[in-house]
Short mmCIF file of C-alpha atoms in Angstrom, two decimals:
data_model
loop_
_atom_site.label_atom_id
_atom_site.label_comp_id
_atom_site.label_asym_id
_atom_site.label_seq_id
_atom_site.Cartn_x
_atom_site.Cartn_y
_atom_site.Cartn_z
CA MET I 1 3.20 0.48 28.07
CA ILE I 2 6.49 -0.60 26.54
CA LEU I 3 7.32 -2.99 23.70
CA ASP I 4 8.99 -5.43 26.08
CA LYS I 5 5.61 -6.14 27.74
CA LEU I 6 3.40 -6.55 24.68
CA LEU I 7 1.76 -9.84 23.81
CA THR I 8 3.10 -11.10 20.49
CA PRO I 9 2.93 -11.18 17.55
CA CYS I 10 1.74 -7.63 16.98
CA LEU I 11 2.42 -4.62 14.79
CA VAL I 12 4.75 -1.77 15.73
CA LEU I 13 4.52 1.55 13.88
CA ASP I 14 7.23 4.19 14.24
CA LEU I 15 5.59 7.62 14.06
CA GLY I 16 8.79 9.46 13.27
CA ILE I 17 9.55 7.28 10.25
CA LEU I 18 5.95 7.52 9.10
CA ARG I 19 6.04 11.28 9.24
CA ARG I 20 9.32 11.31 7.30
CA ASN I 21 7.92 9.10 4.58
CA LEU I 22 4.78 11.20 4.24
CA ALA I 23 6.84 14.37 3.92
CA ALA I 24 9.03 12.81 1.22
CA MET I 25 5.99 11.94 -0.92
CA GLN I 26 4.37 15.33 -0.38
CA ALA I 27 7.59 17.00 -1.48
CA ALA I 28 7.78 14.78 -4.58
CA VAL I 29 4.21 15.63 -5.57
CA ALA I 30 4.77 19.36 -4.88
CA ARG I 31 7.42 19.41 -7.65
CA HIS I 32 4.53 19.32 -10.13
CA PRO I 33 2.31 22.44 -9.88
CA GLY I 34 -1.40 21.72 -9.46
CA LEU I 35 -0.91 17.98 -8.92
CA VAL I 36 -3.02 16.51 -6.10
CA LEU I 37 -1.93 13.62 -3.93
CA ARG I 38 -4.73 11.12 -3.33
CA PRO I 39 -3.18 8.70 -0.77
CA HIS I 40 -4.11 5.08 -1.12
CA LEU I 41 -5.15 3.83 2.31
CA LYS I 42 -5.24 0.12 1.47
CA THR I 43 -1.99 -0.37 3.38
CA ALA I 44 -2.65 1.74 6.45
CA LYS I 45 -6.41 1.11 6.86
CA SER I 46 -6.30 3.50 9.82
CA LEU I 47 -8.08 6.75 10.61
CA GLU I 48 -5.09 8.02 12.55
CA VAL I 49 -2.74 7.43 9.61
CA ALA I 50 -5.28 9.03 7.27
CA ARG I 51 -5.27 12.18 9.43
CA LEU I 52 -1.56 12.51 8.73
CA ALA I 53 -1.59 11.37 5.09
CA ALA I 54 -4.75 13.19 3.95
CA PRO I 55 -5.15 16.11 6.38
CA GLY I 56 -8.30 18.17 6.27
CA PHE I 57 -10.22 15.16 4.93
CA GLY I 58 -8.49 15.42 1.55
CA PRO I 59 -9.15 12.97 -1.31
CA VAL I 60 -8.26 9.34 -0.65
CA THR I 61 -8.17 5.96 -2.39
CA VAL I 62 -9.54 2.75 -0.92
CA SER I 63 -9.49 -0.89 -1.99
CA THR I 64 -12.47 -2.39 -0.11
CA LEU I 65 -16.02 -1.32 0.70
CA ALA I 66 -15.18 -1.87 4.38
CA GLU I 67 -12.50 0.80 4.02
CA ALA I 68 -14.88 3.07 2.15
CA ARG I 69 -17.48 2.88 4.97
CA TYR I 70 -14.82 3.25 7.69
CA PHE I 71 -13.20 6.33 6.18
CA ALA I 72 -16.54 7.86 5.25
CA ALA I 73 -17.60 7.54 8.88
CA GLY I 74 -14.32 9.20 9.84
CA GLY I 75 -15.00 12.19 7.63
CA TRP I 76 -13.35 11.41 4.27
CA ARG I 77 -16.02 12.10 1.67
CA ASP I 78 -13.98 12.17 -1.57
CA GLN I 79 -12.96 8.58 -2.28
CA ILE I 80 -12.04 6.38 -5.21
CA TYR I 81 -12.76 2.68 -4.76
CA ALA I 82 -9.87 1.50 -6.97
CA VAL I 83 -11.05 -2.05 -7.70
CA GLY I 84 -13.20 -2.86 -10.67
CA ILE I 85 -16.86 -2.65 -9.65
CA THR I 86 -19.48 -5.34 -10.08
CA PRO I 87 -23.18 -4.46 -10.48
CA GLN I 88 -24.01 -6.43 -7.35
CA LYS I 89 -22.01 -3.95 -5.23
CA LEU I 90 -23.70 -0.81 -6.50
CA GLU I 91 -26.34 -0.76 -3.74
CA ALA I 92 -23.66 -1.09 -1.07
CA VAL I 93 -21.72 1.79 -2.61
CA ALA I 94 -24.84 3.95 -2.87
CA ALA I 95 -25.48 3.43 0.86
CA ILE I 96 -22.12 4.89 1.90
CA GLU I 97 -22.37 8.51 3.06
CA ALA I 98 -19.62 9.78 0.81
CA GLU I 99 -18.88 10.27 -2.87
CA VAL I 100 -17.22 6.95 -3.65
CA LYS I 101 -16.15 7.04 -7.26
CA LEU I 102 -15.95 3.69 -8.96
CA ILE I 103 -13.68 2.25 -11.68
CA THR I 104 -14.53 -0.03 -14.56
CA ASP I 105 -13.16 -1.25 -17.89
CA ASP I 106 -16.38 -3.07 -18.83
CA LEU I 107 -19.22 -1.84 -21.03
CA ASP I 108 -21.94 -3.79 -19.23
CA ALA I 109 -20.77 -2.55 -15.84
CA ALA I 110 -20.73 1.02 -17.20
CA ARG I 111 -24.36 0.62 -18.30
CA ALA I 112 -25.30 -0.65 -14.86
CA ILE I 113 -23.65 2.34 -13.23
CA ALA I 114 -25.43 4.72 -15.57
CA ALA I 115 -28.79 3.07 -14.89
CA HIS I 116 -28.51 3.12 -11.12
CA PRO I 117 -30.86 5.60 -9.42
CA ALA I 118 -28.11 6.93 -7.16
CA ARG I 119 -25.81 9.47 -8.76
CA LEU I 120 -22.85 7.12 -8.90
CA ARG I 121 -19.80 8.23 -10.91
CA ALA I 122 -17.02 6.16 -12.38
CA LEU I 123 -13.55 6.40 -13.90
CA ILE I 124 -12.50 4.23 -16.83
CA GLU I 125 -9.53 2.05 -15.99
CA VAL I 126 -6.70 2.33 -18.53
CA ASP I 127 -3.96 -0.26 -18.93
CA VAL I 128 -0.60 1.52 -19.29
CA GLY I 129 1.57 -1.58 -19.27
CA GLU I 130 0.84 -3.60 -16.18
CA GLY I 131 -1.50 -6.03 -17.96
CA ARG I 132 -3.85 -6.52 -15.00
CA GLY I 133 -7.04 -4.47 -15.34
CA GLY I 134 -7.98 -1.73 -17.76
CA ILE I 135 -8.15 -1.22 -21.50
CA PRO I 136 -5.38 0.22 -23.69
CA PRO I 137 -5.57 3.99 -24.22
CA GLU I 138 -5.98 3.37 -27.97
CA SER I 139 -8.90 0.89 -27.48
CA PRO I 140 -12.10 1.47 -29.48
CA LEU I 141 -13.89 0.38 -26.32
CA LEU I 142 -12.77 3.50 -24.47
CA PRO I 143 -15.26 5.94 -26.10
CA GLU I 144 -18.00 3.29 -25.94
CA ILE I 145 -17.63 2.95 -22.19
CA ALA I 146 -17.53 6.75 -21.83
CA ALA I 147 -20.70 7.05 -23.88
CA ALA I 148 -22.40 4.41 -21.77
CA LEU I 149 -21.48 6.28 -18.56
CA GLY I 150 -22.56 9.62 -20.04
CA PRO I 151 -22.66 12.28 -17.26
CA ARG I 152 -21.57 9.61 -14.77
CA LEU I 153 -18.05 9.69 -16.30
CA ALA I 154 -15.64 11.08 -13.68
CA GLY I 155 -12.38 10.54 -15.55
CA VAL I 156 -9.68 7.99 -16.30
CA ILE I 157 -7.44 6.03 -13.97
CA SER I 158 -4.33 3.84 -14.28
CA HIS I 159 -1.89 1.95 -12.07
CA SER I 160 1.74 1.34 -12.99
CA GLY I 161 2.24 -1.77 -10.89
CA HIS I 162 4.73 -2.98 -13.45
CA SER I 163 7.09 -0.35 -12.01
CA TYR I 164 7.90 -2.95 -9.36
CA ALA I 165 10.02 -4.68 -12.01
CA GLY I 166 12.26 -1.62 -12.30
CA ARG I 167 15.60 -1.55 -10.53
CA SER I 168 16.87 2.04 -10.99
CA ASP I 169 15.72 5.62 -10.83
CA ALA I 170 15.95 5.72 -14.63
CA ASP I 171 13.64 2.69 -14.89
CA MET I 172 11.10 4.33 -12.63
CA ALA I 173 11.23 7.63 -14.52
CA ARG I 174 10.77 5.81 -17.85
CA ILE I 175 7.79 3.82 -16.58
CA ALA I 176 6.27 6.93 -15.00
CA GLU I 177 6.47 8.73 -18.35
CA GLU I 178 4.91 5.77 -20.19
CA GLU I 179 2.04 5.84 -17.68
CA ARG I 180 1.62 9.62 -18.00
CA ALA I 181 1.63 9.40 -21.79
CA GLY I 182 -0.89 6.56 -21.82
CA ILE I 183 -3.38 8.05 -19.37
CA THR I 184 -3.26 11.50 -20.94
CA LEU I 185 -3.78 9.98 -24.38
CA ALA I 186 -6.93 8.29 -23.09
CA ALA I 187 -8.13 11.59 -21.58
CA SER I 188 -7.42 13.43 -24.82
CA ARG I 189 -9.35 10.93 -26.91
CA LEU I 190 -12.39 11.24 -24.66
CA ARG I 191 -12.28 15.03 -24.65
CA GLN I 192 -12.08 15.01 -28.44
CA ALA I 193 -15.24 12.91 -28.42
CA GLY I 194 -16.98 15.58 -26.37
CA HIS I 195 -16.66 14.13 -22.86
CA ALA I 196 -15.63 16.06 -19.77
CA VAL I 197 -12.67 14.31 -18.08
CA PRO I 198 -12.14 16.14 -14.79
CA ILE I 199 -9.97 13.46 -13.19
CA VAL I 200 -6.80 12.04 -14.78
CA SER I 201 -5.43 9.74 -12.05
CA LEU I 202 -2.31 7.61 -12.08
CA GLY I 203 0.09 6.22 -9.62
CA SER I 204 2.30 3.84 -7.72
CA SER I 205 4.74 4.79 -4.98
CA PRO I 206 7.89 4.36 -7.15
CA THR I 207 6.61 6.33 -10.12
CA ALA I 208 5.05 9.06 -7.97
CA LEU I 209 8.45 9.68 -6.45
CA HIS I 210 10.50 9.46 -9.65
CA ALA I 211 8.26 11.01 -12.33
CA ARG I 212 10.00 13.85 -14.13
CA ARG I 213 6.80 15.41 -15.50
CA MET I 214 3.10 15.20 -14.76
CA ASP I 215 1.53 17.61 -17.25
CA GLY I 216 -1.98 16.52 -18.16
CA VAL I 217 -2.37 14.57 -14.91
CA THR I 218 -4.64 15.87 -12.13
CA GLU I 219 -3.78 13.53 -9.29
CA VAL I 220 -1.39 10.79 -8.19
CA ARG I 221 -2.24 7.79 -6.01
CA ALA I 222 0.31 5.98 -3.84
CA GLY I 223 0.10 4.01 -0.60
CA VAL I 224 2.95 1.72 0.36
CA TYR I 225 5.35 4.70 0.65
CA MET I 226 3.79 5.51 4.07
CA PHE I 227 5.20 2.42 5.79
CA GLY I 228 7.70 1.08 3.32
CA ASP I 229 8.96 -2.47 3.15
CA LEU I 230 11.99 -4.56 2.13
CA PHE I 231 10.90 -4.84 -1.49
CA GLN I 232 10.26 -1.10 -1.92
CA ALA I 233 13.64 -0.40 -0.33
CA GLN I 234 15.26 -2.29 -3.20
CA LEU I 235 13.28 -0.31 -5.78
CA GLY I 236 14.67 2.95 -4.41
CA THR I 237 11.33 4.10 -3.00
CA HIS I 238 13.07 4.61 0.35
CA GLY I 239 16.00 3.33 2.41
CA LEU I 240 16.12 0.31 4.71
CA GLU I 241 16.02 2.74 7.63
CA ASP I 242 12.69 4.11 6.38
CA ILE I 243 10.54 1.04 7.08
CA ALA I 244 8.03 2.39 9.58
CA MET I 245 6.10 -0.83 10.33
CA THR I 246 7.55 -3.99 11.87
CA VAL I 247 6.17 -7.11 13.49
CA LEU I 248 7.08 -7.66 17.09
CA GLY I 249 7.72 -11.33 17.98
CA SER I 250 8.95 -13.28 20.97
CA VAL I 251 11.70 -15.88 21.05
CA ILE I 252 10.08 -19.27 21.73
CA GLY I 253 13.09 -21.46 20.96
CA ARG I 254 16.83 -21.40 20.23
CA SER I 255 19.48 -23.74 18.87
CA GLU I 256 23.14 -22.87 19.15
CA ALA I 257 24.00 -25.99 17.14
CA ARG I 258 21.88 -24.86 14.19
CA ASN I 259 22.51 -21.14 14.85
CA THR I 260 18.76 -20.45 14.78
CA LEU I 261 16.14 -18.70 16.86
CA LEU I 262 12.45 -19.47 16.72
CA LEU I 263 9.83 -16.72 16.96
CA ASP I 264 6.11 -16.81 17.56
CA ALA I 265 5.68 -14.70 14.43
CA GLY I 266 5.08 -17.03 11.47
CA ALA I 267 3.27 -16.98 8.15
CA LEU I 268 0.05 -15.48 9.48
CA ALA I 269 1.79 -12.68 11.34
CA LEU I 270 4.34 -11.93 8.60
CA SER I 271 2.56 -13.17 5.44
CA LYS I 272 4.23 -15.51 2.99
CA ASP I 273 5.00 -12.83 0.44
CA ARG I 274 8.34 -13.61 -1.20
CA SER I 275 8.74 -10.48 -3.32
CA THR I 276 12.40 -10.01 -2.34
CA GLU I 277 13.19 -13.42 -3.83
CA ALA I 278 13.35 -11.68 -7.25
CA ALA I 279 15.19 -8.63 -5.91
CA PRO I 280 18.97 -8.24 -5.54
CA LYS I 281 18.78 -9.03 -1.81
CA ASP I 282 16.54 -11.90 -0.69
CA TRP I 283 15.29 -11.44 2.86
CA GLY I 284 13.31 -14.65 3.04
CA PHE I 285 10.16 -13.82 4.99
CA GLY I 286 11.55 -10.71 6.66
CA ARG I 287 14.63 -8.92 8.04
CA VAL I 288 15.17 -9.49 11.74
CA LEU I 289 15.95 -6.55 14.03
CA ASP I 290 16.46 -6.13 17.74
CA LEU I 291 13.92 -4.48 20.00
CA ASP I 292 15.25 -1.03 19.16
CA GLY I 293 15.07 -1.63 15.41
CA ARG I 294 18.77 -2.32 14.86
CA PRO I 295 19.85 -5.24 12.61
CA LEU I 296 21.03 -8.43 14.24
CA PRO I 297 24.52 -9.75 13.35
CA GLY I 298 24.94 -11.55 10.07
CA GLU I 299 21.99 -9.93 8.21
CA ALA I 300 19.52 -12.11 10.16
CA TRP I 301 16.39 -13.06 8.29
CA ILE I 302 13.32 -15.28 8.63
CA ALA I 303 14.35 -18.32 6.65
CA ARG I 304 11.30 -20.48 7.22
CA ALA I 305 7.74 -19.44 8.05
CA TYR I 306 5.18 -21.90 9.38
CA GLN I 307 1.70 -20.87 10.45
CA GLU I 308 2.77 -19.57 13.85
CA HIS I 309 6.56 -20.15 13.79
CA GLY I 310 9.30 -18.08 12.16
CA GLU I 311 12.84 -19.45 12.03
CA VAL I 312 15.61 -16.88 12.29
CA ARG I 313 18.94 -17.58 10.55
CA ALA I 314 22.03 -15.44 10.02
CA ARG I 315 25.44 -15.47 8.36
CA ALA I 316 27.13 -14.88 11.73
CA PRO I 317 26.57 -16.37 15.17
CA LEU I 318 23.19 -15.33 16.51
CA PRO I 319 22.82 -14.17 20.12
CA MET I 320 21.11 -17.07 21.93
CA LEU I 321 18.41 -14.88 23.42
CA PRO I 322 16.26 -16.26 26.26
CA VAL I 323 12.75 -17.47 25.60
CA GLY I 324 10.48 -14.47 25.87
CA ALA I 325 12.98 -11.97 24.49
CA LYS I 326 11.49 -9.70 21.83
CA LEU I 327 12.66 -9.10 18.25
CA ARG I 328 11.19 -7.08 15.40
CA VAL I 329 10.77 -8.19 11.75
CA ALA I 330 10.71 -5.79 8.83
CA PRO I 331 8.28 -7.14 6.18
CA ASN I 332 8.76 -7.94 2.53
CA HIS I 333 5.33 -6.49 1.63
CA THR I 334 3.88 -4.31 4.31
CA CYS I 335 0.33 -4.32 2.89
CA LEU I 336 0.03 -8.10 3.21
CA THR I 337 1.85 -8.31 6.52
CA ALA I 338 -0.46 -5.79 8.17
CA ALA I 339 -3.56 -7.59 6.91
CA ALA I 340 -3.73 -10.13 9.74
CA HIS I 341 -3.57 -7.48 12.50
CA ASP I 342 -6.21 -5.21 13.92
CA ARG I 343 -4.10 -2.47 15.50
CA TYR I 344 -0.79 -0.62 15.52
CA HIS I 345 1.34 -0.09 18.63
CA VAL I 346 2.80 3.31 17.92
CA VAL I 347 6.29 4.27 19.06
CA ASP I 348 8.43 7.30 18.23
CA GLY I 349 11.99 6.08 18.00
CA GLY I 350 11.96 4.27 21.35
CA ARG I 351 10.33 1.39 23.21
CA GLU I 352 7.51 3.35 24.80
CA VAL I 353 4.09 2.75 23.19
CA ILE I 354 2.67 6.24 22.85
CA ALA I 355 -0.63 5.25 21.21
CA VAL I 356 -2.66 2.31 19.89
CA TRP I 357 -4.32 2.92 16.53
CA ASP I 358 -7.01 0.64 15.15
CA ARG I 359 -7.30 -0.48 11.52
CA VAL I 360 -10.13 -1.86 9.43
CA ASN I 361 -9.87 -5.29 7.86
CA TYR I 362 -11.81 -7.56 5.56
CA TRP I 363 -14.15 -6.44 2.74
#
C-alpha cells in the first residue's frame, strides 16, 4: 500500500519523526534525576504509539474514560484521568481494570470519592497560572479537600497550559519554574498538615522540554510533543520538520486564474483550530506539503476550510495539479485534527504505508 492509492482524507504518521520526538522528550526528562515521564495519550489515542511512548506499560495520562478503558485493556494499569471528575462517573471508573487516579478541585467531589466503596484515589488539581481548573496553591480549600479525601489522596497535579502564550525559551523556562514552585508549595502545605503526597505531577510539552529544575516534582506529563504541530513549532517545542502527523488530501479542483487548489480535506478532516492566528506565522488552517512532505512553493496554506473542502493558496504560482493528485497538510493543533479520524497510515520517510494503527475516539 502506498500513499498515492489511499482514499482521502486520512491521517499519515511518520514513524521516524515520531521516534525522534519521543527521544527528545525522554532526553529532556532525563536531565532531572528521578523524574518520571507520564506521557499524555490524549493526542495519540493509540496502543501502538503508547508502546513507543510508555514502554513496559509505564505510567500514562488519559483525557477520556474511553481512553482509560482502551489503554487498560492494552495493559496500561497506572493511569491518571486528567479531567475533573464528576460523582456520576465514579462507577464507570471503578469498573475499569486498572488504577485510574482521578483529579478534583471540589470539596463535594472529594467527599464522593472518599465515600465510594471502590478504592478510588485522587489528586488535587492546583492552578499555577492557567486559570482553567484547580485551586491556588495558597488556597485554604487545599487542606480541606485533602482532609475529605483522607487516605484516598494520591497527590497534587497542575497543568501549565498558559505556557502556550510564551514565545521564547526564556518564557518557557520562567513559566516552568512558576509551575514547579506552585505545585511544590501545594505539596509542602499538605505534608505539613500530615498528609502523604506521593505524586507531585506537572506538565505541558513546552515546559517539560525547557524546565531548568524539577526538584520537588515526581513526574511530568506531556502529549503533543509526540506528533507536533504548527503552533508548537512556533513555541520552540520542535522544528517545522518535526511534525510527525499530517492529513492526506486529494485535489478536487484547481483555478489558475485564482491561483488556488481545492482539496477534499476540509474543516472536519483538519479541524477549524486557528491557534497560529496569534503566532508570528499564520498558517490559516494548515501548511500544505507535497506527497513526500516537502513544502509547496510560496508557503502554501489552507486559506479557507469548509466542511469537506480546503482551499489552498500561496504567495507564488501553485502547480496546477490534476484532480486526484495527493497533498499533505500539517495541522495547527494535532490533537484536534486527529480527533475526526479512526486510524493512522504509518510511513517511515517515504510513500510506502508500513502499518495501519487504530486509535480510540469519543468519551
